[in-house]
Tab-separated table of C-alpha atoms in Angstrom:
chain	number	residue	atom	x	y	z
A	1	UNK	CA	-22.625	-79.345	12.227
A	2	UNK	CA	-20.633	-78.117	9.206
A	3	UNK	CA	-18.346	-80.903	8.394
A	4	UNK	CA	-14.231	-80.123	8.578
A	5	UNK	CA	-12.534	-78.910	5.960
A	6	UNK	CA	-9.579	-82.040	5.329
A	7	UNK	CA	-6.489	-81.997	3.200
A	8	UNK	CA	-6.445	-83.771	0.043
A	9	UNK	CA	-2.555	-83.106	-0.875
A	10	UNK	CA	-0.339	-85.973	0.688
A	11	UNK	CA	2.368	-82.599	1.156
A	12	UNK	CA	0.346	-80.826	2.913
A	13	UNK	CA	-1.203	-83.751	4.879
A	14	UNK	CA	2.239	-84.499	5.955
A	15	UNK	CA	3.379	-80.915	6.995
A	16	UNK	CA	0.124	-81.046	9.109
A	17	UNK	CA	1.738	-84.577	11.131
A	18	UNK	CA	4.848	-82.903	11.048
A	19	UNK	CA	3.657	-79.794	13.280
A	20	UNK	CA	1.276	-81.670	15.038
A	21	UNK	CA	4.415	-84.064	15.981
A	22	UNK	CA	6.342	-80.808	16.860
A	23	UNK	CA	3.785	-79.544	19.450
A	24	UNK	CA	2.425	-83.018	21.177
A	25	UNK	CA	6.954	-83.422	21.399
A	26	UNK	CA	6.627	-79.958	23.065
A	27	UNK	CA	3.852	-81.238	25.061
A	28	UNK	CA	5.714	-84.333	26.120
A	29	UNK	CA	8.507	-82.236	26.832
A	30	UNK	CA	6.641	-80.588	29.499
A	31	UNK	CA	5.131	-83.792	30.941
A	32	UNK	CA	8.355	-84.999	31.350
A	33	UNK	CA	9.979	-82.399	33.506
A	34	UNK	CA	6.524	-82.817	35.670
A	35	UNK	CA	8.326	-86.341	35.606
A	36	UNK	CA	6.597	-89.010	38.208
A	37	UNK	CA	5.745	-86.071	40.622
A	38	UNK	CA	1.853	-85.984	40.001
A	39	UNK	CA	2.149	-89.912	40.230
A	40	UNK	CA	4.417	-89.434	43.415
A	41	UNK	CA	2.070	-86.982	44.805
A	42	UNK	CA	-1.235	-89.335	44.456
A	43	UNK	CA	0.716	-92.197	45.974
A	44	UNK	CA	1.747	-90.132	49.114
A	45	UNK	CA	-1.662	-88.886	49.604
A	46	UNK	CA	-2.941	-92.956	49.163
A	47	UNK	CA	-0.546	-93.331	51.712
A	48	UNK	CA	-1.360	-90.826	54.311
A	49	UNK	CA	-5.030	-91.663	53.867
A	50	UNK	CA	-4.055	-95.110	54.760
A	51	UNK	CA	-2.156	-94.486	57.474
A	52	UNK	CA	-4.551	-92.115	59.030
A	53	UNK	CA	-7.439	-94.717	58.834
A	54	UNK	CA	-4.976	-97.028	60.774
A	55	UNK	CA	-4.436	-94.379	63.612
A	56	UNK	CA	-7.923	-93.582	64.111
A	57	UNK	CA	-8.547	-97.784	64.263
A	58	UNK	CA	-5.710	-97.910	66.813
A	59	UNK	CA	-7.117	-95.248	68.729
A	60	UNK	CA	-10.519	-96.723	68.385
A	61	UNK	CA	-9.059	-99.686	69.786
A	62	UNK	CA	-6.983	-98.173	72.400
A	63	UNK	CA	-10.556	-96.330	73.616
A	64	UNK	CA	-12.156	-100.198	73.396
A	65	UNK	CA	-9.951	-101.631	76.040
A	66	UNK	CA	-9.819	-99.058	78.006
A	67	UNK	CA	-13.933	-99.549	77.901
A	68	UNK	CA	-12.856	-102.796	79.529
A	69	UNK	CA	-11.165	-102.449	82.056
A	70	UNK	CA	-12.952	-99.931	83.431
A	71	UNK	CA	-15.948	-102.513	82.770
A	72	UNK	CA	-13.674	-105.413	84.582
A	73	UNK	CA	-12.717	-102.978	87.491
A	74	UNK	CA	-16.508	-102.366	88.300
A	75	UNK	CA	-17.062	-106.220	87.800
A	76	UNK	CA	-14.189	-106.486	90.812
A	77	UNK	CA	-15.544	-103.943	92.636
A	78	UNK	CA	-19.156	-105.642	92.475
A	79	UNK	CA	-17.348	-109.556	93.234
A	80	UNK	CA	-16.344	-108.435	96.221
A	81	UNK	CA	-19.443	-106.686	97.306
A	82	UNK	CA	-20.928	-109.991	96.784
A	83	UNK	CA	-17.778	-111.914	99.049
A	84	UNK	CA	-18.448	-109.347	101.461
A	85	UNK	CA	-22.180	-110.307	101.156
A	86	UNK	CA	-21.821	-113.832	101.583
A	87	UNK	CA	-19.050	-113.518	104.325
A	88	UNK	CA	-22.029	-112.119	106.515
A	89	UNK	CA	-24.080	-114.413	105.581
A	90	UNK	CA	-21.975	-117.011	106.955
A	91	UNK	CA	-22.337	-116.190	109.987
A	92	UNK	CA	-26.036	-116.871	110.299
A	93	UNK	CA	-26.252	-120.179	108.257
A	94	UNK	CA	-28.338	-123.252	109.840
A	95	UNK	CA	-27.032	-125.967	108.036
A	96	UNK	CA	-24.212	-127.106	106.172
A	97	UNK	CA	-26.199	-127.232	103.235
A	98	UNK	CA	-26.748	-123.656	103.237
A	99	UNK	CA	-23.002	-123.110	104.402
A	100	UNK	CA	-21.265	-124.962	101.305
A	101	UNK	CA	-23.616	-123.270	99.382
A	102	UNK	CA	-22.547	-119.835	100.259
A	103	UNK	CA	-18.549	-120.664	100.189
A	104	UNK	CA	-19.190	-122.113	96.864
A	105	UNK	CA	-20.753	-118.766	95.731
A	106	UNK	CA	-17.501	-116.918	97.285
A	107	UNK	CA	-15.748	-119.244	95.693
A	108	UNK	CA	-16.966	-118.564	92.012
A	109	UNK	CA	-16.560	-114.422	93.058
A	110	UNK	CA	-13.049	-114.807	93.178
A	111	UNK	CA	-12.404	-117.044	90.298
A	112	UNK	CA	-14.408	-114.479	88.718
A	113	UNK	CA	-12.247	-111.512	90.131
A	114	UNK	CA	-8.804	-113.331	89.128
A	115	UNK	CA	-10.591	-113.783	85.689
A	116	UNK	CA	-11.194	-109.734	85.512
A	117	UNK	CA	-7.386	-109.254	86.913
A	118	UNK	CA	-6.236	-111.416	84.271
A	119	UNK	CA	-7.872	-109.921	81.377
A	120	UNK	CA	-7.343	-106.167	82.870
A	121	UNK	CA	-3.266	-107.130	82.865
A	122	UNK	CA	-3.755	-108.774	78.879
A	123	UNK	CA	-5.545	-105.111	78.112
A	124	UNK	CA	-3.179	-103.426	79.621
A	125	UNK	CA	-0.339	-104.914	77.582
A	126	UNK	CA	-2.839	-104.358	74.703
A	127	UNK	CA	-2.848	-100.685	75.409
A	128	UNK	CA	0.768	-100.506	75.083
A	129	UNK	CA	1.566	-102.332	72.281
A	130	UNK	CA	-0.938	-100.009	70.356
A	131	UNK	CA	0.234	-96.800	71.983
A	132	UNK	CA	3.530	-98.086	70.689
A	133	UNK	CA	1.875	-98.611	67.034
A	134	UNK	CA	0.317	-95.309	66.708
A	135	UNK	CA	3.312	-93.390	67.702
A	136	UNK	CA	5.174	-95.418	64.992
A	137	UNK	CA	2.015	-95.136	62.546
A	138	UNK	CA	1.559	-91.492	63.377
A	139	UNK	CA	5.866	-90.711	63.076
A	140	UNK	CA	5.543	-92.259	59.612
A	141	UNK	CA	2.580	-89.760	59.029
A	142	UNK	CA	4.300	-86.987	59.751
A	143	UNK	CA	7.483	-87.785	57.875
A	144	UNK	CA	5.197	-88.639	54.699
A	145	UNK	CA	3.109	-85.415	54.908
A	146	UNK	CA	6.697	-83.293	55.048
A	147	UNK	CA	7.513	-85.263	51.979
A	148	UNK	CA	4.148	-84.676	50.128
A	149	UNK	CA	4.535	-81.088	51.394
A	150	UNK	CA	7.613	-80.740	49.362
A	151	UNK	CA	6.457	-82.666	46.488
A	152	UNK	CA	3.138	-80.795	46.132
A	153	UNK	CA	5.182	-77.279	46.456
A	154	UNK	CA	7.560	-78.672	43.300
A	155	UNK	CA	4.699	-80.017	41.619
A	156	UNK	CA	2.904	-76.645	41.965
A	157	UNK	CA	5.984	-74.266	40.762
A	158	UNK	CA	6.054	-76.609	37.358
A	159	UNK	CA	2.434	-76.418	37.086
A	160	UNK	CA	2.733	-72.492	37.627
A	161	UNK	CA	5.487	-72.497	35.016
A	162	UNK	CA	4.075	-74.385	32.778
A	163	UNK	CA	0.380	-74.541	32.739
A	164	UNK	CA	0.142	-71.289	30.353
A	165	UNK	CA	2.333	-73.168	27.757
A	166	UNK	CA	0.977	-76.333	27.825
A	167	UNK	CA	-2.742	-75.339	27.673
A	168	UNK	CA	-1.786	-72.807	24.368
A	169	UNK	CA	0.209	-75.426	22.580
A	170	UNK	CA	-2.844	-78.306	23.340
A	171	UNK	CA	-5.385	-75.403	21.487
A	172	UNK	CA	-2.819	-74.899	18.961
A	173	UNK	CA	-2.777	-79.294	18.304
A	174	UNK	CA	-6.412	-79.386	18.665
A	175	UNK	CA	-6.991	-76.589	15.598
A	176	UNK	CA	-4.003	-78.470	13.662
A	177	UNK	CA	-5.979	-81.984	13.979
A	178	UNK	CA	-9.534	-80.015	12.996
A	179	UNK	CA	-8.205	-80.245	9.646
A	180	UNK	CA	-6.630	-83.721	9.424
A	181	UNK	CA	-8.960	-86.584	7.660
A	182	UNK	CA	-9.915	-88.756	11.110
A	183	UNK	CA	-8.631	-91.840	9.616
A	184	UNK	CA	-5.361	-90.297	9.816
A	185	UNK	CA	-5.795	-88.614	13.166
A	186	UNK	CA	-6.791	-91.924	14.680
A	187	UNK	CA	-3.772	-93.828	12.954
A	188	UNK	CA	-1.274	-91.245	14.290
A	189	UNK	CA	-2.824	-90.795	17.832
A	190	UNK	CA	-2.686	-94.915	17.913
A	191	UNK	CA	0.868	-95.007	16.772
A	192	UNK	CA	1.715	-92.149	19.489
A	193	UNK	CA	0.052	-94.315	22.325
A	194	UNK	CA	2.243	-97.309	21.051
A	195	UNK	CA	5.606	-95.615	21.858
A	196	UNK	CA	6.553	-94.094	24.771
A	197	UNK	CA	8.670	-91.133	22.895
A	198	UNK	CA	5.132	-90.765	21.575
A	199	UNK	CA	7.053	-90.147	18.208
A	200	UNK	CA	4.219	-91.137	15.074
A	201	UNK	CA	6.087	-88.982	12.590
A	202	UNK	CA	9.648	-88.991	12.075
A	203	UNK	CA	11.922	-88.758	9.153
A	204	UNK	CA	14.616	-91.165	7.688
A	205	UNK	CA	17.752	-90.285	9.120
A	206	UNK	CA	20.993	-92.445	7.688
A	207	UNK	CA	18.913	-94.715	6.046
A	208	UNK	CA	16.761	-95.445	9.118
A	209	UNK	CA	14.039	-94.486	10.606
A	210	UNK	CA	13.673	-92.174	13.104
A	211	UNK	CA	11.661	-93.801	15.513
A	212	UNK	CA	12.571	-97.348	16.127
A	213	UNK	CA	16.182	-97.054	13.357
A	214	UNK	CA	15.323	-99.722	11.313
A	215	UNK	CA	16.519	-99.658	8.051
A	216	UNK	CA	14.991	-97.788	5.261
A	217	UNK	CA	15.761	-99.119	1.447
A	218	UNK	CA	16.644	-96.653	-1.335
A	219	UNK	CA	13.787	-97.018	-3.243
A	220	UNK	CA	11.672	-95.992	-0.060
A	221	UNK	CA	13.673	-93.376	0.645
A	222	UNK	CA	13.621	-92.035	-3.235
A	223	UNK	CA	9.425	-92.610	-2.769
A	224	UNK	CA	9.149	-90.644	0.299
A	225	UNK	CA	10.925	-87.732	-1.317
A	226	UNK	CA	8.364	-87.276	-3.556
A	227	UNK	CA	5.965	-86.863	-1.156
A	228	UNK	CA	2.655	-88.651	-3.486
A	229	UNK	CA	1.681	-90.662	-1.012
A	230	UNK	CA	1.714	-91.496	2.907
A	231	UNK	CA	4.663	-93.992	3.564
A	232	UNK	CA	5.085	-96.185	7.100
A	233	UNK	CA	7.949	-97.404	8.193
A	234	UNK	CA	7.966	-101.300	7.615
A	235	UNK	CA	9.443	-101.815	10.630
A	236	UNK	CA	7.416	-99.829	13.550
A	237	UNK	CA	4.480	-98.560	11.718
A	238	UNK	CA	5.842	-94.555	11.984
A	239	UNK	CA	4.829	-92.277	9.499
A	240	UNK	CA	8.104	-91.436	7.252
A	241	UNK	CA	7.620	-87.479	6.460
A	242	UNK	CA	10.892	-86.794	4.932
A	243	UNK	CA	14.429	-88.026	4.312
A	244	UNK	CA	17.329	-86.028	6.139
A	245	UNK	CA	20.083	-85.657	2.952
A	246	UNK	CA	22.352	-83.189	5.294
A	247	UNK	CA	22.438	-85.242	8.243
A	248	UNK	CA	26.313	-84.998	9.740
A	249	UNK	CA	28.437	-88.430	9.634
């Protein structure tokens, strides 16, 4: 690999930051009127995921007790086969051993049938309470996919704006940082991560900087002028291309 050609006048290694600055700022610029919508959009679609998994587990539920009853009506159904049973078998019992035996066996049947009816009425009120749940789970669904609808359809007409632009000025920064020393790309791209303006070069602007408006003493000012060597700002670490003489008061 043919290694890069890099800049060995501080000038010219400065103009570089400078219009590397310009186009990441136009970058930014772009990002911004995107705003939180990308973030909004993967949020809403954490959301509706979320709330569709707890549908489908109310439903799932819903379809258990249902299982249940219909289990606990059968087991009814088959308790009083069995009372029937033993009711006829009453009749042709030779002892009282045999007969206390058979009432105690009706006996457990319907202890066993007001067990089913009980659970069948605590199902019941199951089922409704998570009928009630997935209407409210599955309303909230369809409010947040309207919402993610619209967000999505914003998101998209910035993106189609946009997308051109952004991808030309991010192949312009790329060829711009080809020929910038990688000690000084890594500096500037750390400073730029540091600040959410993602300003690393700025210039001295009524005696201050730029950036972060600290002050800026003479002397620094008169050295970054002359443009011999790469001067930071004391204060937030910025690079300090120029000093602004004709800024208005």
């Amino acid at each position: 690999m043919a290694k890069k050609k890099e800049l060995t006048n501080v000038t010219d290694k400065l103009e570089q930051l400078e219009a590397l600055q310009a186009i990441h700022s136009k970058i930014d610029e772009i990002r911004v009127l995107k705003g939180e919508l990308p973030i909004e959009v993967a949020d809403l679609e954490d959301e509706i995921a979320g709330l569709e998994r707890r549908v489908e587990k109310i439903d799932h539920q819903v379809t258990e007790a249902q299982e249940d009853i219909s289990s606990r009506k059968q087991g009814i159904k088959d308790a009083n086969a069995l009372i029937t049973k033993y009711d006829k078998q009453l009749n042709n019992v030779k002892n009282n051993r045999e007969f206390d035996a058979l009432n105690k066996e009706i006996e457990m049947q319907k202890l066993e049938i007001q067990l089913h009816e009980k659970k069948i009425k605590e199902k019941d009120l199951a089922i409704e309470n998570y009928k009630e749940s997935a209407k409210e789970n599955k309303d909230k669904l369809k409010d947040k996919k309207d919402v993610l609808k619209s967000k999505k359809k914003e998101l998209d007409h910035i993106i189609e704006e946009t997308e051109k632009e952004e991808k030309d000025l991010e192949k312009k920064a790329e060829k711009i940082a080809s020929g910038i020393e990688d000690r000084l790309i890594t500096a500037y791209n750390r400073i730029r991560h540091n600040y959410k303006n993602g300003l690393a070069v700025v210039h001295v602007q009524r005696d201050a900087c730029g950036g972060c408006f600290g002050f800026v003493p003479a002397q620094t000012q008169s050295e970054i002028r002359t443009k011999r060597k790469l001067i930071s700002c004391e204060h937030c670490g910025r690079i300090l291309a120029d000093v602004d003489d004709d800024v208005e008061v």
